[in-house]
Amino acid sequence: MKKSLLVNNIFVVAAATLFGFSRTAGSFEMIMLGRLLMGISAGISVGVSMNIQPMYLGESAPKEQRGTVAMTSAIFTALGIVMGQVVGLRELLGGPQAWPLLLASCLVPGVLQLASLPLLPESPRYLLIDRGDSATCLAALQRLRGTTEVMVELAELEEERTACQGGRARRPWELFQDGALRRQVISLVVLGSAMELCGNDSIYAYASSVFLEAGIPQEKVQYAIVGTGCCELLTAFISCVVIERVGRRVLLMGGYCLMTCWGSVFTVALCLQSSFPWMPYLAMSCIFAFILSFGIGPAGVTGILATELFDQKARPAAYMVCGAIMWTMLFLVGLGFPFLMEGLSHFLYVPFLGVCVCGAIYTAFFLPETKGKTFLEISEELHRLNFPGQSQGPAWKGPEVIRSTEL
């Protein structure tokens, strides 16, 4: 995984180079190619916290801190959004002369990762379960934990390797064919789609139009947009602190329920904005509250699901499925939102509210809690949910036990 992240940053450096020299060369093709390379990079590593980074963090963290560590990916995603919004202000790099520097600013995180990633160890689970290298796994564990007392955790990894023994890495389409992964795949599809269809990304993509619709003056819109990013960053910090105390399900349910509440008030405010002079400001407040609610749960917790719900052999394929679903849904929302604004007018957020309600209901009734559990314990619980008539966990993959003798 570490090598994948390193290679991924080559796309970032190449894209930044194309952006930086596009104006000098007078070539819009360089911008298009750079955007293509950045899209590849986003799909591999970050992209709303959903691929290699959370998988590496989740596999490397101890079970007691797995949620907190994995949520840091959401924090830095939100931080990147805020930094992009700030430097994109007209007073900074958002003017007609400085836009090549704005586009090329992605070079900074790319170079930082290229310099720092070689100093980090590989995922201990990958080293032990996928490569069978116990010595390197032990060294990685000791380096990550900062102590030599890691034998208890190493024993848990050995149990997980035993459970996965004899299997091979799953392909993405095989996840949909395995009954033992039914609950996991449904959860991934439903909650991954809900995250993109809940309406939060529409606020970022079309924030200017939404704020103008709410009655915010044109010259103040760019500052309101910066405020939306700050809201998500704040709640990402809060979720990172409380996720191991309240659990994943509470954050997801609470986030979707609050989004439903504030989205409903926002719709009412849009309908009455011509009746009361303070209604546009209520609508703007609802947008901030909506993004705060999104950051509480769906923004970070959804990215952890593929790490915790799938075992070592299925996890990479699960992240491929999750990434494909999220980017597809994000594309559909970006394509359809202008038509929703034109067709539904003040009721444009009603479809998104339905998605939030469905996300909260599914989380409440069908998503198991994974807080403080090992990956093997999670697999055993999901096995019981997928096969209610069986009490035992996943089938033993080790050597066959001979229970009879023959004279």
PDB file of C-alpha atoms in Angstrom, residues 84-267:
ATOM      1  CA  GLY A  84      -8.355  25.394  -1.491  1.00  0.00           C
ATOM      2  CA  GLN A  85     -11.248  27.715  -0.692  1.00  0.00           C
ATOM      3  CA  VAL A  86      -8.995  30.223   1.084  1.00  0.00           C
ATOM      4  CA  VAL A  87      -6.253  30.435  -1.538  1.00  0.00           C
ATOM      5  CA  GLY A  88      -8.985  30.568  -4.187  1.00  0.00           C
ATOM      6  CA  LEU A  89     -10.275  33.906  -2.874  1.00  0.00           C
ATOM      7  CA  ARG A  90     -10.052  36.729  -5.395  1.00  0.00           C
ATOM      8  CA  GLU A  91      -7.712  38.620  -3.071  1.00  0.00           C
ATOM      9  CA  LEU A  92      -5.199  35.724  -3.103  1.00  0.00           C
ATOM     10  CA  LEU A  93      -4.802  33.296  -6.006  1.00  0.00           C
ATOM     11  CA  GLY A  94      -8.330  33.439  -7.403  1.00  0.00           C
ATOM     12  CA  GLY A  95      -7.627  36.401  -9.691  1.00  0.00           C
ATOM     13  CA  PRO A  96      -7.118  36.248 -13.467  1.00  0.00           C
ATOM     14  CA  GLN A  97      -3.313  36.454 -13.193  1.00  0.00           C
ATOM     15  CA  ALA A  98      -2.601  33.891 -10.465  1.00  0.00           C
ATOM     16  CA  TRP A  99      -4.853  30.976 -11.400  1.00  0.00           C
ATOM     17  CA  PRO A 100      -1.974  28.814 -12.765  1.00  0.00           C
ATOM     18  CA  LEU A 101      -0.368  28.985  -9.314  1.00  0.00           C
ATOM     19  CA  LEU A 102      -3.703  28.047  -7.726  1.00  0.00           C
ATOM     20  CA  LEU A 103      -4.002  24.947  -9.891  1.00  0.00           C
ATOM     21  CA  ALA A 104      -0.338  24.029  -9.383  1.00  0.00           C
ATOM     22  CA  SER A 105      -0.568  24.317  -5.583  1.00  0.00           C
ATOM     23  CA  CYS A 106      -1.324  20.579  -5.457  1.00  0.00           C
ATOM     24  CA  LEU A 107       2.439  20.160  -5.882  1.00  0.00           C
ATOM     25  CA  VAL A 108       2.981  20.953  -2.174  1.00  0.00           C
ATOM     26  CA  PRO A 109       1.171  17.913  -0.658  1.00  0.00           C
ATOM     27  CA  GLY A 110       2.544  15.690  -3.407  1.00  0.00           C
ATOM     28  CA  VAL A 111       6.145  16.571  -2.598  1.00  0.00           C
ATOM     29  CA  LEU A 112       5.493  16.256   1.151  1.00  0.00           C
ATOM     30  CA  GLN A 113       4.173  12.723   0.694  1.00  0.00           C
ATOM     31  CA  LEU A 114       7.052  11.730  -1.557  1.00  0.00           C
ATOM     32  CA  ALA A 115       9.459  12.904   1.139  1.00  0.00           C
ATOM     33  CA  SER A 116       7.678  11.399   4.172  1.00  0.00           C
ATOM     34  CA  LEU A 117       6.166   8.101   2.996  1.00  0.00           C
ATOM     35  CA  PRO A 118       9.523   6.265   2.666  1.00  0.00           C
ATOM     36  CA  LEU A 119       9.991   6.828   6.415  1.00  0.00           C
ATOM     37  CA  LEU A 120       6.814   4.889   7.299  1.00  0.00           C
ATOM     38  CA  PRO A 121       6.595   1.073   7.635  1.00  0.00           C
ATOM     39  CA  GLU A 122       4.291  -1.091   5.562  1.00  0.00           C
ATOM     40  CA  SER A 123       0.957  -2.256   7.003  1.00  0.00           C
ATOM     41  CA  PRO A 124       1.625  -5.090   9.517  1.00  0.00           C
ATOM     42  CA  ARG A 125      -1.465  -7.002   8.329  1.00  0.00           C
ATOM     43  CA  TYR A 126      -0.297  -6.862   4.744  1.00  0.00           C
ATOM     44  CA  LEU A 127       3.159  -8.081   5.729  1.00  0.00           C
ATOM     45  CA  LEU A 128       1.879 -11.025   7.783  1.00  0.00           C
ATOM     46  CA  ILE A 129      -1.302 -12.170   6.030  1.00  0.00           C
ATOM     47  CA  ASP A 130      -0.551 -11.342   2.397  1.00  0.00           C
ATOM     48  CA  ARG A 131       3.219 -11.796   2.325  1.00  0.00           C
ATOM     49  CA  GLY A 132       3.724 -14.195   5.247  1.00  0.00           C
ATOM     50  CA  ASP A 133       6.698 -12.200   6.555  1.00  0.00           C
ATOM     51  CA  SER A 134       6.474 -12.542  10.347  1.00  0.00           C
ATOM     52  CA  ALA A 135       9.823 -10.890  11.103  1.00  0.00           C
ATOM     53  CA  THR A 136       9.080  -7.749   9.076  1.00  0.00           C
ATOM     54  CA  CYS A 137       5.567  -7.626  10.511  1.00  0.00           C
ATOM     55  CA  LEU A 138       6.966  -7.711  14.053  1.00  0.00           C
ATOM     56  CA  ALA A 139       9.442  -4.954  13.229  1.00  0.00           C
ATOM     57  CA  ALA A 140       6.670  -2.820  11.697  1.00  0.00           C
ATOM     58  CA  LEU A 141       4.445  -3.318  14.750  1.00  0.00           C
ATOM     59  CA  GLN A 142       7.236  -2.347  17.138  1.00  0.00           C
ATOM     60  CA  ARG A 143       8.051   0.721  15.074  1.00  0.00           C
ATOM     61  CA  LEU A 144       4.421   1.847  14.850  1.00  0.00           C
ATOM     62  CA  ARG A 145       3.685   1.268  18.551  1.00  0.00           C
ATOM     63  CA  GLY A 146       7.005   2.594  19.804  1.00  0.00           C
ATOM     64  CA  THR A 147       7.518  -0.419  22.069  1.00  0.00           C
ATOM     65  CA  THR A 148       8.666  -4.028  21.904  1.00  0.00           C
ATOM     66  CA  GLU A 149       5.627  -5.238  23.894  1.00  0.00           C
ATOM     67  CA  VAL A 150       3.464  -6.172  20.915  1.00  0.00           C
ATOM     68  CA  MET A 151       3.113  -9.930  21.339  1.00  0.00           C
ATOM     69  CA  VAL A 152      -0.588  -9.762  22.254  1.00  0.00           C
ATOM     70  CA  GLU A 153      -1.391  -7.824  19.105  1.00  0.00           C
ATOM     71  CA  LEU A 154       0.846 -10.118  17.052  1.00  0.00           C
ATOM     72  CA  ALA A 155      -1.094 -13.110  18.390  1.00  0.00           C
ATOM     73  CA  GLU A 156      -4.353 -11.491  17.202  1.00  0.00           C
ATOM     74  CA  LEU A 157      -2.816 -11.014  13.765  1.00  0.00           C
ATOM     75  CA  GLU A 158      -1.780 -14.678  13.730  1.00  0.00           C
ATOM     76  CA  GLU A 159      -5.384 -15.693  14.499  1.00  0.00           C
ATOM     77  CA  GLU A 160      -6.588 -13.498  11.652  1.00  0.00           C
ATOM     78  CA  ARG A 161      -4.033 -15.051   9.302  1.00  0.00           C
ATOM     79  CA  THR A 162      -5.217 -18.524  10.321  1.00  0.00           C
ATOM     80  CA  ALA A 163      -8.798 -17.572   9.495  1.00  0.00           C
ATOM     81  CA  CYS A 164      -7.706 -16.269   6.068  1.00  0.00           C
ATOM     82  CA  GLN A 165      -5.351 -19.163   5.350  1.00  0.00           C
ATOM     83  CA  GLY A 166      -5.955 -20.949   2.071  1.00  0.00           C
ATOM     84  CA  GLY A 167      -7.919 -18.087   0.542  1.00  0.00           C
ATOM     85  CA  ARG A 168      -6.884 -15.718  -2.197  1.00  0.00           C
ATOM     86  CA  ALA A 169      -7.470 -12.038  -2.812  1.00  0.00           C
ATOM     87  CA  ARG A 170     -11.029 -11.407  -3.998  1.00  0.00           C
ATOM     88  CA  ARG A 171     -11.874  -9.674  -7.223  1.00  0.00           C
ATOM     89  CA  PRO A 172     -14.452  -6.865  -7.092  1.00  0.00           C
ATOM     90  CA  TRP A 173     -17.213  -8.792  -8.883  1.00  0.00           C
ATOM     91  CA  GLU A 174     -16.724 -11.795  -6.609  1.00  0.00           C
ATOM     92  CA  LEU A 175     -17.920  -9.762  -3.625  1.00  0.00           C
ATOM     93  CA  PHE A 176     -21.438  -9.720  -5.088  1.00  0.00           C
ATOM     94  CA  GLN A 177     -21.448 -13.507  -5.562  1.00  0.00           C
ATOM     95  CA  ASP A 178     -20.410 -14.565  -2.049  1.00  0.00           C
ATOM     96  CA  GLY A 179     -23.264 -15.057   0.423  1.00  0.00           C
ATOM     97  CA  ALA A 180     -20.829 -14.670   3.330  1.00  0.00           C
ATOM     98  CA  LEU A 181     -20.278 -11.052   2.255  1.00  0.00           C
ATOM     99  CA  ARG A 182     -23.917 -10.167   1.604  1.00  0.00           C
ATOM    100  CA  ARG A 183     -24.416  -7.848   4.598  1.00  0.00           C
ATOM    101  CA  GLN A 184     -21.039  -6.173   4.056  1.00  0.00           C
ATOM    102  CA  VAL A 185     -21.623  -5.466   0.361  1.00  0.00           C
ATOM    103  CA  ILE A 186     -25.146  -4.135   0.917  1.00  0.00           C
ATOM    104  CA  SER A 187     -23.872  -1.847   3.686  1.00  0.00           C
ATOM    105  CA  LEU A 188     -21.056  -0.600   1.469  1.00  0.00           C
ATOM    106  CA  VAL A 189     -23.368   0.124  -1.472  1.00  0.00           C
ATOM    107  CA  VAL A 190     -26.182   1.707   0.560  1.00  0.00           C
ATOM    108  CA  LEU A 191     -24.074   3.911   2.828  1.00  0.00           C
ATOM    109  CA  GLY A 192     -21.500   4.759   0.157  1.00  0.00           C
ATOM    110  CA  SER A 193     -24.297   5.900  -2.157  1.00  0.00           C
ATOM    111  CA  ALA A 194     -26.033   7.771   0.659  1.00  0.00           C
ATOM    112  CA  MET A 195     -22.868   9.710   1.415  1.00  0.00           C
ATOM    113  CA  GLU A 196     -22.731  11.101  -2.118  1.00  0.00           C
ATOM    114  CA  LEU A 197     -26.489  11.459  -2.663  1.00  0.00           C
ATOM    115  CA  CYS A 198     -27.223  13.227   0.642  1.00  0.00           C
ATOM    116  CA  GLY A 199     -26.688  16.656  -0.929  1.00  0.00           C
ATOM    117  CA  ASN A 200     -23.513  17.772   0.835  1.00  0.00           C
ATOM    118  CA  ASP A 201     -21.312  17.651  -2.250  1.00  0.00           C
ATOM    119  CA  SER A 202     -23.925  19.678  -4.106  1.00  0.00           C
ATOM    120  CA  ILE A 203     -23.335  22.521  -1.667  1.00  0.00           C
ATOM    121  CA  TYR A 204     -19.614  22.481  -2.480  1.00  0.00           C
ATOM    122  CA  ALA A 205     -20.049  22.069  -6.220  1.00  0.00           C
ATOM    123  CA  TYR A 206     -22.807  24.641  -6.552  1.00  0.00           C
ATOM    124  CA  ALA A 207     -22.374  26.666  -3.360  1.00  0.00           C
ATOM    125  CA  SER A 208     -22.489  29.982  -5.190  1.00  0.00           C
ATOM    126  CA  SER A 209     -25.838  29.162  -6.813  1.00  0.00           C
ATOM    127  CA  VAL A 210     -27.296  27.882  -3.554  1.00  0.00           C
ATOM    128  CA  PHE A 211     -26.223  30.959  -1.592  1.00  0.00           C
ATOM    129  CA  LEU A 212     -27.534  33.286  -4.289  1.00  0.00           C
ATOM    130  CA  GLU A 213     -30.821  31.376  -4.231  1.00  0.00           C
ATOM    131  CA  ALA A 214     -30.878  31.914  -0.475  1.00  0.00           C
ATOM    132  CA  GLY A 215     -30.473  35.664  -0.994  1.00  0.00           C
ATOM    133  CA  ILE A 216     -26.797  36.165  -0.063  1.00  0.00           C
ATOM    134  CA  PRO A 217     -25.204  39.173  -1.866  1.00  0.00           C
ATOM    135  CA  GLN A 218     -22.845  38.302  -4.708  1.00  0.00           C
ATOM    136  CA  GLU A 219     -19.790  39.972  -3.135  1.00  0.00           C
ATOM    137  CA  LYS A 220     -20.161  37.944   0.079  1.00  0.00           C
ATOM    138  CA  VAL A 221     -20.662  34.525  -1.478  1.00  0.00           C
ATOM    139  CA  GLN A 222     -16.960  33.580  -1.596  1.00  0.00           C
ATOM    140  CA  TYR A 223     -16.609  34.138   2.158  1.00  0.00           C
ATOM    141  CA  ALA A 224     -19.701  32.066   2.859  1.00  0.00           C
ATOM    142  CA  ILE A 225     -18.161  29.244   0.823  1.00  0.00           C
ATOM    143  CA  VAL A 226     -15.033  29.338   3.007  1.00  0.00           C
ATOM    144  CA  GLY A 227     -17.319  29.017   6.016  1.00  0.00           C
ATOM    145  CA  THR A 228     -18.792  25.773   4.687  1.00  0.00           C
ATOM    146  CA  GLY A 229     -15.357  24.166   4.544  1.00  0.00           C
ATOM    147  CA  CYS A 230     -14.511  25.371   8.049  1.00  0.00           C
ATOM    148  CA  CYS A 231     -17.702  23.748   9.346  1.00  0.00           C
ATOM    149  CA  GLU A 232     -16.756  20.338   7.964  1.00  0.00           C
ATOM    150  CA  LEU A 233     -13.200  20.667   9.272  1.00  0.00           C
ATOM    151  CA  LEU A 234     -14.476  21.485  12.772  1.00  0.00           C
ATOM    152  CA  THR A 235     -16.827  18.512  12.915  1.00  0.00           C
ATOM    153  CA  ALA A 236     -14.162  16.184  11.482  1.00  0.00           C
ATOM    154  CA  PHE A 237     -11.990  17.064  14.497  1.00  0.00           C
ATOM    155  CA  ILE A 238     -14.895  16.473  16.868  1.00  0.00           C
ATOM    156  CA  SER A 239     -15.756  13.110  15.298  1.00  0.00           C
ATOM    157  CA  CYS A 240     -12.129  12.025  15.495  1.00  0.00           C
ATOM    158  CA  VAL A 241     -12.178  12.670  19.241  1.00  0.00           C
ATOM    159  CA  VAL A 242     -15.505  10.984  20.056  1.00  0.00           C
ATOM    160  CA  ILE A 243     -15.694   8.105  17.559  1.00  0.00           C
ATOM    161  CA  GLU A 244     -14.127   5.557  19.919  1.00  0.00           C
ATOM    162  CA  ARG A 245     -16.426   6.684  22.736  1.00  0.00           C
ATOM    163  CA  VAL A 246     -19.829   6.732  21.046  1.00  0.00           C
ATOM    164  CA  GLY A 247     -19.203   4.304  18.184  1.00  0.00           C
ATOM    165  CA  ARG A 248     -19.747   4.405  14.429  1.00  0.00           C
ATOM    166  CA  ARG A 249     -23.501   3.787  14.359  1.00  0.00           C
ATOM    167  CA  VAL A 250     -24.334   6.704  16.660  1.00  0.00           C
ATOM    168  CA  LEU A 251     -22.299   9.139  14.573  1.00  0.00           C
ATOM    169  CA  LEU A 252     -23.844   7.936  11.312  1.00  0.00           C
ATOM    170  CA  MET A 253     -27.420   7.952  12.610  1.00  0.00           C
ATOM    171  CA  GLY A 254     -26.965  11.293  14.347  1.00  0.00           C
ATOM    172  CA  GLY A 255     -25.407  12.864  11.271  1.00  0.00           C
ATOM    173  CA  TYR A 256     -28.148  11.733   8.888  1.00  0.00           C
ATOM    174  CA  CYS A 257     -30.943  12.666  11.325  1.00  0.00           C
ATOM    175  CA  LEU A 258     -29.523  16.160  11.835  1.00  0.00           C
ATOM    176  CA  MET A 259     -29.054  16.579   8.077  1.00  0.00           C
ATOM    177  CA  THR A 260     -32.727  15.676   7.598  1.00  0.00           C
ATOM    178  CA  CYS A 261     -33.749  18.230  10.213  1.00  0.00           C
ATOM    179  CA  TRP A 262     -31.675  21.115   8.873  1.00  0.00           C
ATOM    180  CA  GLY A 263     -32.471  20.296   5.263  1.00  0.00           C
ATOM    181  CA  SER A 264     -36.178  20.517   6.074  1.00  0.00           C
ATOM    182  CA  VAL A 265     -35.739  23.906   7.766  1.00  0.00           C
ATOM    183  CA  PHE A 266     -33.667  25.065   4.779  1.00  0.00           C
ATOM    184  CA  THR A 267     -36.486  24.128   2.399  1.00  0.00           C
TER     185      THR A 267
END
